[in-house]
Structures are given as C-alpha cells and as structure tokens.
PDB file of C-alpha atoms and ligand atoms in Angstrom:
ATOM      1  CA  UNK A   1      78.266  96.435  74.594  1.00  0.00           C
ATOM      2  CA  UNK A   2      75.730  98.745  76.333  1.00  0.00           C
ATOM      3  CA  UNK A   3      74.972 101.913  74.354  1.00  0.00           C
ATOM      4  CA  UNK A   4      76.113 104.916  76.416  1.00  0.00           C
ATOM      5  CA  UNK A   5      73.938 107.892  77.167  1.00  0.00           C
ATOM      6  CA  UNK A   6      75.843 111.085  77.836  1.00  0.00           C
ATOM      7  CA  UNK A   7      74.882 113.282  80.778  1.00  0.00           C
ATOM      8  CA  UNK A   8      76.265 116.658  81.612  1.00  0.00           C
ATOM      9  CA  UNK A   9      77.101 116.376  85.271  1.00  0.00           C
ATOM     10  CA  UNK A  10      76.433 119.319  87.500  1.00  0.00           C
ATOM     11  CA  UNK A  11      79.190 119.606  90.032  1.00  0.00           C
ATOM     12  CA  UNK A  12      80.355 122.962  91.385  1.00  0.00           C
ATOM     13  CA  UNK A  13      82.582 124.534  93.984  1.00  0.00           C
ATOM     14  CA  UNK A  14      85.982 123.438  95.201  1.00  0.00           C
ATOM     15  CA  UNK A  15      88.649 124.504  97.597  1.00  0.00           C
ATOM     16  CA  UNK A  16      92.073 123.333  98.734  1.00  0.00           C
ATOM     17  CA  UNK A  17      91.860 120.498 101.199  1.00  0.00           C
ATOM     18  CA  UNK A  18      93.127 120.927 104.753  1.00  0.00           C
ATOM     19  CA  UNK A  19      92.508 117.302 105.648  1.00  0.00           C
ATOM     20  CA  UNK A  20      95.455 115.158 106.702  1.00  0.00           C
ATOM     21  CA  UNK A  21      96.671 112.602 104.164  1.00  0.00           C
ATOM     22  CA  UNK A  22      95.205 109.675 106.115  1.00  0.00           C
ATOM     23  CA  UNK A  23      91.867 111.447 106.542  1.00  0.00           C
ATOM     24  CA  UNK A  24      91.508 111.724 102.761  1.00  0.00           C
ATOM     25  CA  UNK A  25      92.020 107.999 102.327  1.00  0.00           C
ATOM     26  CA  UNK A  26      89.476 107.192 105.059  1.00  0.00           C
ATOM     27  CA  UNK A  27      86.949 109.751 103.843  1.00  0.00           C
ATOM     28  CA  UNK A  28      86.989 108.260 100.344  1.00  0.00           C
ATOM     29  CA  UNK A  29      85.968 104.874 101.723  1.00  0.00           C
ATOM     30  CA  UNK A  30      83.173 106.472 103.768  1.00  0.00           C
ATOM     31  CA  UNK A  31      81.983 108.336 100.681  1.00  0.00           C
ATOM     32  CA  UNK A  32      81.741 105.192  98.528  1.00  0.00           C
ATOM     33  CA  UNK A  33      80.087 103.215 101.329  1.00  0.00           C
ATOM     34  CA  UNK A  34      77.383 105.904 101.634  1.00  0.00           C
ATOM     35  CA  UNK A  35      77.003 106.599  97.931  1.00  0.00           C
ATOM     36  CA  UNK A  36      77.446 103.182  96.288  1.00  0.00           C
ATOM     37  CA  UNK A  37      73.821 103.024  95.098  1.00  0.00           C
ATOM     38  CA  UNK A  38      73.699 106.512  93.616  1.00  0.00           C
ATOM     39  CA  UNK A  39      77.191 106.222  92.132  1.00  0.00           C
ATOM     40  CA  UNK A  40      76.242 102.969  90.393  1.00  0.00           C
ATOM     41  CA  UNK A  41      73.027 104.513  89.055  1.00  0.00           C
ATOM     42  CA  UNK A  42      74.928 107.480  87.596  1.00  0.00           C
ATOM     43  CA  UNK A  43      77.556 105.226  86.029  1.00  0.00           C
ATOM     44  CA  UNK A  44      74.867 102.960  84.566  1.00  0.00           C
ATOM     45  CA  UNK A  45      73.214 105.927  82.814  1.00  0.00           C
ATOM     46  CA  UNK A  46      76.234 107.671  81.302  1.00  0.00           C
ATOM     47  CA  UNK A  47      79.799 107.436  80.094  1.00  0.00           C
ATOM     48  CA  UNK A  48      81.853 110.473  81.113  1.00  0.00           C
ATOM     49  CA  UNK A  49      82.706 112.939  78.373  1.00  0.00           C
ATOM     50  CA  UNK A  50      85.600 115.376  78.658  1.00  0.00           C
ATOM     51  CA  UNK A  51      86.840 118.741  77.445  1.00  0.00           C
ATOM     52  CA  UNK A  52      90.382 120.051  76.798  1.00  0.00           C
ATOM     53  CA  UNK A  53      91.372 116.631  75.469  1.00  0.00           C
ATOM     54  CA  UNK A  54      95.039 116.535  74.518  1.00  0.00           C
ATOM     55  CA  UNK A  55      94.692 113.564  72.128  1.00  0.00           C
ATOM     56  CA  UNK A  56      92.534 113.903  68.988  1.00  0.00           C
ATOM     57  CA  UNK A  57      91.453 110.240  69.064  1.00  0.00           C
ATOM     58  CA  UNK A  58      90.212 110.271  72.669  1.00  0.00           C
ATOM     59  CA  UNK A  59      86.565 111.195  73.249  1.00  0.00           C
ATOM     60  CA  UNK A  60      85.140 109.494  76.340  1.00  0.00           C
ATOM     61  CA  UNK A  61      85.424 106.557  78.753  1.00  0.00           C
ATOM     62  CA  UNK A  62      84.812 104.048  75.959  1.00  0.00           C
ATOM     63  CA  UNK A  63      88.216 105.028  74.624  1.00  0.00           C
ATOM     64  CA  UNK A  64      89.786 103.844  77.886  1.00  0.00           C
ATOM     65  CA  UNK A  65      88.547 100.354  77.033  1.00  0.00           C
ATOM     66  CA  UNK A  66      89.624 100.710  73.406  1.00  0.00           C
ATOM     67  CA  UNK A  67      93.123 101.801  74.479  1.00  0.00           C
ATOM     68  CA  UNK A  68      93.603  98.599  76.489  1.00  0.00           C
ATOM     69  CA  UNK A  69      92.127  96.331  73.800  1.00  0.00           C
ATOM     70  CA  UNK A  70      94.657  97.705  71.313  1.00  0.00           C
ATOM     71  CA  UNK A  71      97.493  96.582  73.620  1.00  0.00           C
ATOM     72  CA  UNK A  72      96.408  93.107  74.772  1.00  0.00           C
ATOM     73  CA  UNK A  73      95.280  89.892  73.076  1.00  0.00           C
ATOM     74  CA  UNK A  74      91.566  89.037  72.746  1.00  0.00           C
ATOM     75  CA  UNK A  75      90.462  86.985  75.778  1.00  0.00           C
ATOM     76  CA  UNK A  76      93.413  88.148  77.902  1.00  0.00           C
ATOM     77  CA  UNK A  77      93.175  87.963  81.708  1.00  0.00           C
ATOM     78  CA  UNK A  78      92.556  91.340  83.335  1.00  0.00           C
ATOM     79  CA  UNK A  79      91.957  92.977  86.689  1.00  0.00           C
ATOM     80  CA  UNK A  80      90.112  96.204  87.471  1.00  0.00           C
ATOM     81  CA  UNK A  81      91.830  97.451  90.644  1.00  0.00           C
ATOM     82  CA  UNK A  82      89.191  99.664  92.285  1.00  0.00           C
ATOM     83  CA  UNK A  83      86.291  98.528  90.100  1.00  0.00           C
ATOM     84  CA  UNK A  84      83.659 100.705  91.801  1.00  0.00           C
ATOM     85  CA  UNK A  85      79.976 100.118  92.562  1.00  0.00           C
ATOM     86  CA  UNK A  86      78.968  99.136  89.039  1.00  0.00           C
ATOM     87  CA  UNK A  87      82.092  97.199  87.976  1.00  0.00           C
ATOM     88  CA  UNK A  88      81.213  98.624  84.576  1.00  0.00           C
ATOM     89  CA  UNK A  89      84.550  97.966  82.921  1.00  0.00           C
ATOM     90  CA  UNK A  90      84.772  94.462  84.428  1.00  0.00           C
ATOM     91  CA  UNK A  91      81.399  93.689  82.851  1.00  0.00           C
ATOM     92  CA  UNK A  92      82.320  95.212  79.475  1.00  0.00           C
ATOM     93  CA  UNK A  93      85.562  93.243  79.172  1.00  0.00           C
ATOM     94  CA  UNK A  94      83.866  90.065  80.466  1.00  0.00           C
ATOM     95  CA  UNK A  95      81.000  90.408  77.968  1.00  0.00           C
ATOM     96  CA  UNK A  96      83.555  90.838  75.198  1.00  0.00           C
ATOM     97  CA  UNK A  97      85.243  87.530  76.078  1.00  0.00           C
ATOM     98  CA  UNK A  98      88.063  88.680  78.344  1.00  0.00           C
ATOM     99  CA  UNK A  99      88.875  86.721  81.524  1.00  0.00           C
ATOM    100  CA  UNK A 100      88.150  89.766  83.672  1.00  0.00           C
ATOM    101  CA  UNK A 101      88.120  90.281  87.460  1.00  0.00           C
ATOM    102  CA  UNK A 102      87.553  93.245  89.760  1.00  0.00           C
ATOM    103  CA  UNK A 103      88.526  94.215  93.293  1.00  0.00           C
ATOM    104  CA  UNK A 104      87.416  97.058  95.522  1.00  0.00           C
ATOM    105  CA  UNK A 105      87.968  97.992  99.168  1.00  0.00           C
ATOM    106  CA  UNK A 106      84.353  99.017  99.871  1.00  0.00           C
ATOM    107  CA  UNK A 107      81.966  96.089 100.575  1.00  0.00           C
ATOM    108  CA  UNK A 108      78.947  98.171  99.502  1.00  0.00           C
ATOM    109  CA  UNK A 109      80.576  98.632  96.084  1.00  0.00           C
ATOM    110  CA  UNK A 110      81.046  94.902  95.530  1.00  0.00           C
ATOM    111  CA  UNK A 111      77.532  94.181  96.780  1.00  0.00           C
ATOM    112  CA  UNK A 112      75.973  96.846  94.518  1.00  0.00           C
ATOM    113  CA  UNK A 113      77.995  95.738  91.485  1.00  0.00           C
ATOM    114  CA  UNK A 114      76.772  92.171  91.961  1.00  0.00           C
ATOM    115  CA  UNK A 115      73.159  93.364  92.101  1.00  0.00           C
ATOM    116  CA  UNK A 116      73.666  94.938  88.642  1.00  0.00           C
ATOM    117  CA  UNK A 117      75.776  92.078  87.283  1.00  0.00           C
ATOM    118  CA  UNK A 118      75.054  88.731  88.995  1.00  0.00           C
ATOM    119  CA  UNK A 119      77.091  86.996  86.267  1.00  0.00           C
ATOM    120  CA  UNK A 120      80.231  88.484  87.875  1.00  0.00           C
ATOM    121  CA  UNK A 121      79.661  86.534  91.124  1.00  0.00           C
ATOM    122  CA  UNK A 122      82.935  84.581  90.825  1.00  0.00           C
ATOM    123  CA  UNK A 123      84.843  87.597  89.522  1.00  0.00           C
ATOM    124  CA  UNK A 124      84.505  90.428  92.064  1.00  0.00           C
ATOM    125  CA  UNK A 125      86.432  90.434  95.333  1.00  0.00           C
ATOM    126  CA  UNK A 126      86.926  92.661  98.326  1.00  0.00           C
ATOM    127  CA  UNK A 127      90.584  93.773  98.498  1.00  0.00           C
ATOM    128  CA  UNK A 128      92.551  96.778  99.683  1.00  0.00           C
ATOM    129  CA  UNK A 129      95.171  98.232  97.338  1.00  0.00           C
ATOM    130  CA  UNK A 130      97.079  99.607 100.319  1.00  0.00           C
ATOM    131  CA  UNK A 131      97.701  96.024 101.522  1.00  0.00           C
ATOM    132  CA  UNK A 132      99.409  92.992  99.936  1.00  0.00           C
ATOM    133  CA  UNK A 133      97.049  91.376  97.400  1.00  0.00           C
ATOM    134  CA  UNK A 134      95.923  87.771  97.488  1.00  0.00           C
ATOM    135  CA  UNK A 135      96.869  86.922  93.888  1.00  0.00           C
ATOM    136  CA  UNK A 136      99.899  84.865  92.788  1.00  0.00           C
ATOM    137  CA  UNK A 137     102.813  86.490  90.966  1.00  0.00           C
ATOM    138  CA  UNK A 138     102.335  87.041  87.207  1.00  0.00           C
ATOM    139  CA  UNK A 139      98.546  86.498  87.314  1.00  0.00           C
ATOM    140  CA  UNK A 140      97.257  89.109  84.864  1.00  0.00           C
ATOM    141  CA  UNK A 141      97.910  90.218  81.289  1.00  0.00           C
ATOM    142  CA  UNK A 142      96.523  93.650  82.090  1.00  0.00           C
ATOM    143  CA  UNK A 143      95.343  95.775  85.000  1.00  0.00           C
ATOM    144  CA  UNK A 144      93.180  98.872  84.796  1.00  0.00           C
ATOM    145  CA  UNK A 145      92.896 101.259  87.732  1.00  0.00           C
ATOM    146  CA  UNK A 146      90.984 104.342  86.741  1.00  0.00           C
ATOM    147  CA  UNK A 147      90.232 107.235  89.111  1.00  0.00           C
ATOM    148  CA  UNK A 148      91.460 105.125  92.035  1.00  0.00           C
ATOM    149  CA  UNK A 149      94.992 106.199  92.996  1.00  0.00           C
ATOM    150  CA  UNK A 150      93.632 109.686  93.764  1.00  0.00           C
ATOM    151  CA  UNK A 151      92.273 108.000  96.923  1.00  0.00           C
ATOM    152  CA  UNK A 152      95.614 106.487  97.994  1.00  0.00           C
ATOM    153  CA  UNK A 153      98.469 108.448  99.546  1.00  0.00           C
ATOM    154  CA  UNK A 154     101.899 108.547  97.939  1.00  0.00           C
ATOM    155  CA  UNK A 155     103.618 106.432 100.605  1.00  0.00           C
ATOM    156  CA  UNK A 156     101.123 103.607 100.136  1.00  0.00           C
ATOM    157  CA  UNK A 157     101.384 103.873  96.361  1.00  0.00           C
ATOM    158  CA  UNK A 158     105.191 103.745  96.495  1.00  0.00           C
ATOM    159  CA  UNK A 159     105.583 101.054  99.145  1.00  0.00           C
ATOM    160  CA  UNK A 160     102.619  98.750  98.516  1.00  0.00           C
ATOM    161  CA  UNK A 161     100.175  99.495  95.683  1.00  0.00           C
ATOM    162  CA  UNK A 162     102.556  99.755  92.730  1.00  0.00           C
ATOM    163  CA  UNK A 163     104.911  96.959  93.900  1.00  0.00           C
ATOM    164  CA  UNK A 164     101.886  94.683  94.356  1.00  0.00           C
ATOM    165  CA  UNK A 165     100.280  95.564  91.007  1.00  0.00           C
ATOM    166  CA  UNK A 166     103.641  94.947  89.317  1.00  0.00           C
ATOM    167  CA  UNK A 167     104.077  91.623  91.119  1.00  0.00           C
ATOM    168  CA  UNK A 168     100.714  90.252  89.938  1.00  0.00           C
ATOM    169  CA  UNK A 169     101.196  91.542  86.359  1.00  0.00           C
ATOM    170  CA  UNK A 170     102.764  89.151  83.844  1.00  0.00           C
ATOM    171  CA  UNK A 171     106.000  90.197  82.112  1.00  0.00           C
ATOM    172  CA  UNK A 172     104.994  92.197  79.047  1.00  0.00           C
ATOM    173  CA  UNK A 173     101.649  93.017  80.702  1.00  0.00           C
ATOM    174  CA  UNK A 174      99.986  96.425  80.671  1.00  0.00           C
ATOM    175  CA  UNK A 175      98.661  98.720  83.411  1.00  0.00           C
ATOM    176  CA  UNK A 176      96.264 101.543  82.531  1.00  0.00           C
ATOM    177  CA  UNK A 177      96.001 104.411  85.010  1.00  0.00           C
ATOM    178  CA  UNK A 178      93.731 107.431  85.038  1.00  0.00           C
ATOM    179  CA  UNK A 179      93.946 109.902  87.896  1.00  0.00           C
ATOM    180  CA  UNK A 180      93.473 113.547  88.823  1.00  0.00           C
ATOM    181  CA  UNK A 181      96.638 115.413  87.931  1.00  0.00           C
ATOM    182  CA  UNK A 182      98.174 118.222  89.939  1.00  0.00           C
ATOM    183  CA  UNK A 183      99.938 118.742  93.242  1.00  0.00           C
ATOM    184  CA  UNK A 184      98.764 118.319  96.819  1.00  0.00           C
ATOM    185  CA  UNK A 185      95.178 117.550  97.705  1.00  0.00           C
ATOM    186  CA  UNK A 186      91.777 118.965  96.877  1.00  0.00           C
ATOM    187  CA  UNK A 187      88.320 118.883  98.483  1.00  0.00           C
ATOM    188  CA  UNK A 188      85.251 119.590  96.376  1.00  0.00           C
ATOM    189  CA  UNK A 189      81.577 119.986  97.150  1.00  0.00           C
ATOM    190  CA  UNK A 190      80.008 117.473  94.801  1.00  0.00           C
ATOM    191  CA  UNK A 191      76.434 118.643  94.300  1.00  0.00           C
ATOM    192  CA  UNK A 192      75.559 115.545  92.351  1.00  0.00           C
ATOM    193  CA  UNK A 193      75.964 113.580  95.575  1.00  0.00           C
ATOM    194  CA  UNK A 194      75.342 116.473  97.972  1.00  0.00           C
ATOM    195  CA  UNK A 195      78.584 115.414  99.617  1.00  0.00           C
ATOM    196  CA  UNK A 196      82.193 116.510 100.057  1.00  0.00           C
ATOM    197  CA  UNK A 197      84.938 114.599  98.279  1.00  0.00           C
ATOM    198  CA  UNK A 198      88.702 114.853  98.735  1.00  0.00           C
ATOM    199  CA  UNK A 199      91.424 113.735  96.382  1.00  0.00           C
ATOM    200  CA  UNK A 200      95.193 113.387  96.200  1.00  0.00           C
ATOM    201  CA  UNK A 201      96.523 115.040  93.059  1.00  0.00           C
ATOM    202  CA  UNK A 202      99.559 113.550  91.318  1.00  0.00           C
ATOM    203  CA  UNK A 203     101.806 114.676  88.508  1.00  0.00           C
ATOM    204  CA  UNK A 204     102.017 111.907  85.898  1.00  0.00           C
ATOM    205  CA  UNK A 205     105.812 112.316  85.705  1.00  0.00           C
ATOM    206  CA  UNK A 206     106.089 111.520  89.440  1.00  0.00           C
ATOM    207  CA  UNK A 207     103.942 108.394  89.073  1.00  0.00           C
ATOM    208  CA  UNK A 208     105.848 107.307  85.948  1.00  0.00           C
ATOM    209  CA  UNK A 209     109.142 107.690  87.797  1.00  0.00           C
ATOM    210  CA  UNK A 210     107.913 105.358  90.579  1.00  0.00           C
ATOM    211  CA  UNK A 211     106.588 102.853  88.042  1.00  0.00           C
ATOM    212  CA  UNK A 212     109.923 102.923  86.175  1.00  0.00           C
ATOM    213  CA  UNK A 213     111.620 101.657  89.347  1.00  0.00           C
ATOM    214  CA  UNK A 214     109.458  98.535  88.968  1.00  0.00           C
ATOM    215  CA  UNK A 215     110.340  98.018  85.322  1.00  0.00           C
ATOM    216  CA  UNK A 216     107.204  99.630  83.897  1.00  0.00           C
ATOM    217  CA  UNK A 217     107.581 102.060  81.010  1.00  0.00           C
ATOM    218  CA  UNK A 218     105.170 104.407  79.271  1.00  0.00           C
ATOM    219  CA  UNK A 219     103.441 103.042  76.162  1.00  0.00           C
ATOM    220  CA  UNK A 220     104.216 105.791  73.651  1.00  0.00           C
ATOM    221  CA  UNK A 221     101.907 107.274  71.050  1.00  0.00           C
ATOM    222  CA  UNK A 222     102.715 105.821  67.639  1.00  0.00           C
ATOM    223  CA  UNK A 223     100.998 106.954  64.437  1.00  0.00           C
ATOM    224  CA  UNK A 224      98.026 108.433  66.281  1.00  0.00           C
ATOM    225  CA  UNK A 225      97.531 105.496  68.686  1.00  0.00           C
ATOM    226  CA  UNK A 226      96.119 106.226  72.168  1.00  0.00           C
ATOM    227  CA  UNK A 227      99.589 106.288  73.755  1.00  0.00           C
ATOM    228  CA  UNK A 228     101.698 108.741  75.713  1.00  0.00           C
ATOM    229  CA  UNK A 229     100.182 110.880  78.459  1.00  0.00           C
ATOM    230  CA  UNK A 230      96.637 111.973  77.589  1.00  0.00           C
ATOM    231  CA  UNK A 231      95.090 114.885  79.480  1.00  0.00           C
ATOM    232  CA  UNK A 232      91.345 115.454  79.811  1.00  0.00           C
ATOM    233  CA  UNK A 233      89.215 117.811  81.907  1.00  0.00           C
ATOM    234  CA  UNK A 234      86.092 116.438  83.548  1.00  0.00           C
ATOM    235  CA  UNK A 235      82.954 118.435  84.370  1.00  0.00           C
ATOM    236  CA  UNK A 236      83.989 119.427  87.912  1.00  0.00           C
ATOM    237  CA  UNK A 237      86.220 120.803  86.211  1.00  0.00           C
ATOM    238  CA  UNK A 238      89.381 118.926  87.170  1.00  0.00           C
ATOM    239  CA  UNK A 239      92.299 117.847  85.007  1.00  0.00           C
ATOM    240  CA  UNK A 240      92.916 114.120  84.709  1.00  0.00           C
ATOM    241  CA  UNK A 241      95.689 112.210  83.012  1.00  0.00           C
ATOM    242  CA  UNK A 242      95.571 108.804  81.377  1.00  0.00           C
ATOM    243  CA  UNK A 243      98.384 106.522  80.293  1.00  0.00           C
ATOM    244  CA  UNK A 244      99.382 102.891  79.912  1.00  0.00           C
ATOM    245  CA  UNK A 245     102.657 101.376  81.070  1.00  0.00           C
ATOM    246  CA  UNK A 246     104.121  98.043  80.060  1.00  0.00           C
ATOM    247  CA  UNK A 247     106.115  95.696  82.289  1.00  0.00           C
ATOM    248  CA  UNK A 248     109.468  94.673  80.860  1.00  0.00           C
ATOM    249  CA  UNK A 249     109.051  91.334  79.054  1.00  0.00           C
ATOM    250  CA  UNK A 250     111.079  88.489  80.626  1.00  0.00           C
TER     251      UNK A 250
HETATM  252  C1  LIG B 301      85.935 106.964  91.368  1.00  0.00           C
HETATM  253  S1  LIG B 301      85.718 105.273  91.760  1.00  0.00           S
HETATM  254  C2  LIG B 301      86.239 104.554  90.213  1.00  0.00           C
HETATM  255  C3  LIG B 301      85.553 103.279  89.911  1.00  0.00           C
HETATM  256  C4  LIG B 301      85.958 102.664  88.568  1.00  0.00           C
HETATM  257  N1  LIG B 301      87.386 102.393  88.517  1.00  0.00           N
HETATM  258  C5  LIG B 301      85.576 103.577  87.429  1.00  0.00           C
HETATM  259  O1  LIG B 301      86.471 104.025  86.689  1.00  0.00           O
HETATM  260  O2  LIG B 301      84.383 103.847  87.273  1.00  0.00           O
HETATM  261  C6  LIG B 301      87.112 104.902  92.815  1.00  0.00           C
HETATM  262  C7  LIG B 301      87.061 103.498  93.371  1.00  0.00           C
HETATM  263  O3  LIG B 301      88.307 103.194  94.013  1.00  0.00           O
HETATM  264  C8  LIG B 301      88.021 102.402  95.138  1.00  0.00           C
HETATM  265  N2  LIG B 301      89.156 102.453  96.073  1.00  0.00           N
HETATM  266  C9  LIG B 301      89.612 103.533  96.746  1.00  0.00           C
HETATM  267  N3  LIG B 301      90.651 103.183  97.533  1.00  0.00           N
HETATM  268  C10 LIG B 301      90.847 101.849  97.346  1.00  0.00           C
HETATM  269  C11 LIG B 301      91.759 100.899  97.896  1.00  0.00           C
HETATM  270  N4  LIG B 301      92.658 101.244  98.822  1.00  0.00           N
HETATM  271  N5  LIG B 301      91.676  99.621  97.493  1.00  0.00           N
HETATM  272  C12 LIG B 301      90.752  99.247  96.561  1.00  0.00           C
HETATM  273  N6  LIG B 301      89.858 100.090  96.011  1.00  0.00           N
HETATM  274  C13 LIG B 301      89.892 101.391  96.405  1.00  0.00           C
HETATM  275  C14 LIG B 301      86.765 103.035  95.701  1.00  0.00           C
HETATM  276  O4  LIG B 301      86.097 102.206  96.616  1.00  0.00           O
HETATM  277  C15 LIG B 301      85.985 103.306  94.421  1.00  0.00           C
HETATM  278  O5  LIG B 301      85.170 102.229  94.085  1.00  0.00           O
END
C-alpha cells in the first residue's frame, strides 16, 4: 500500500448556508467537475488526520480501510459509491486483492482517477446515487461511501440512495458511511481550493433509523474494535461521523 504523507490542510471560514436543498446537490457536482485535478493531487499526497477522535483505535483514513477489512473476507467484492477523483480506496482494496469497483456522478472524477490508476479501467463507472443503479441485486459483499451523502438531500437518500445500496448489497454484507454530522446545511469558504463548498449535515441517529427500515443494523464496538458510531473532527473544523452497518443475513 502507498505510504501516506500527512498534510495539515488550511481551510478557514464558514457560515450557515442559505442555498436551497437542490442547489447544494448541483453545486457539489460543479465543484468536483472544476476541482477534480486539484482534489486528486491533494488526496494523492496525504491521508486526512483528525482531532477530537471518539475512538482510541482510530487515527486517520487508513483506519477506514482497516475497519472494513476486519468485517469482510479477503478478496470480497466491494463498491466505492462516490469514489472521487483519485479512486484512492478503490485502488487500495484492488491492490490488496479485493474485487473492487467504484462509481461517481462526475465524469471529470472518473477520467482523473483513470489517469492516476489505468489498471482500474474496467472497474470505474459513471453513476448517480440519486438514481436507480445499474447493478443486479445482491452484487456486493461491501460498499463504502465516505464523505458522499453530505452531497445528497434527505429525500433522495430515503427514497433512492439507501434502498438502491441495500438492494445491490448481499445479505450479511456491510456498508461503511462517513459523513458530516449535524443539522441543516453549511457553506464554507475552502481556501485550499479557493472555492465555496456546501454540505448537508446529518445526525447519525437519523441515518441509522432510515437504514434500519432496510434491514441494516449498526456494527457495534466489541472489545475495542472499530465499531459503533465514531466521531472525528477534520481540519475545517467540522465534525464527521463514521460507522458500519450490516444487512440482515438471509
Ligand atoms: C468528498 S468526495 C469523496 C471521495 C471519496 N469517497 C473519498 O473518501 O475520498 C465526494 C464524492 O462524492 C461524489 N458524489 C456526490 N454526489 C454524488 C451522487 N449523487 N452520485 C455519485 N457520486 C456522487 C462526488 O462527485 C465526489 O467525488
């Protein structure tokens, strides 16, 4: 696996968002289309580190990968839903022998990711998580979707995204989610990109309640494992939560 270099990101200034819910979704796509190259460069140079970490065993983004590996079999089939312009996690799992795929709604992201990782040519696809997905039922042993649902409004999540992710997940399969926690929406001035970014903020309990309706339940912490709801603060600083849920085995 690539050795990470840690950067302290320099992002300041934020205010409550007065954008409409649909504008936030659209603006996120515009942002990634404009910034795919820079975003990929930043991701290729560093793994995010966090403060105010609620779990003693969690340190940085590498632990997101470790958390999933502890829950699935070696070589399992996985999907990164919203893989971003580097498809970093797709590449890491693929390199480590997992049958890994990635999807993203922004063509520039897929294109940029393939420039970094040509070996993923048959594994990255353009797809929109607010629309039905073109995968058969029970396709994947695990799905990761990190810092993605903060770009999707609650109606879409409830009516399309979570039902679709559940449909394509095998019984007993695992979904890992990381997202900005809170209520409402937020717009920040991101000086790293010299650009404005807007996010939906969700309480993990609200998301878990929706997932429970689809037969997905929280993977608990057991004997210090990376389970339960983990909270971390990023450098913006914004609070994020991380958890895994498991689909009821058949
Ligand atoms: C902050 S990036 C995270 C990338 C990657 N998951 C990571 O952890 O580095 C958010 C990604 O979600 C993607 N995204 C946002 N809305 C989406 C949607 N409706 N369908 C698919 N991908 C979406 C964006 O294009 C972007 O690549």
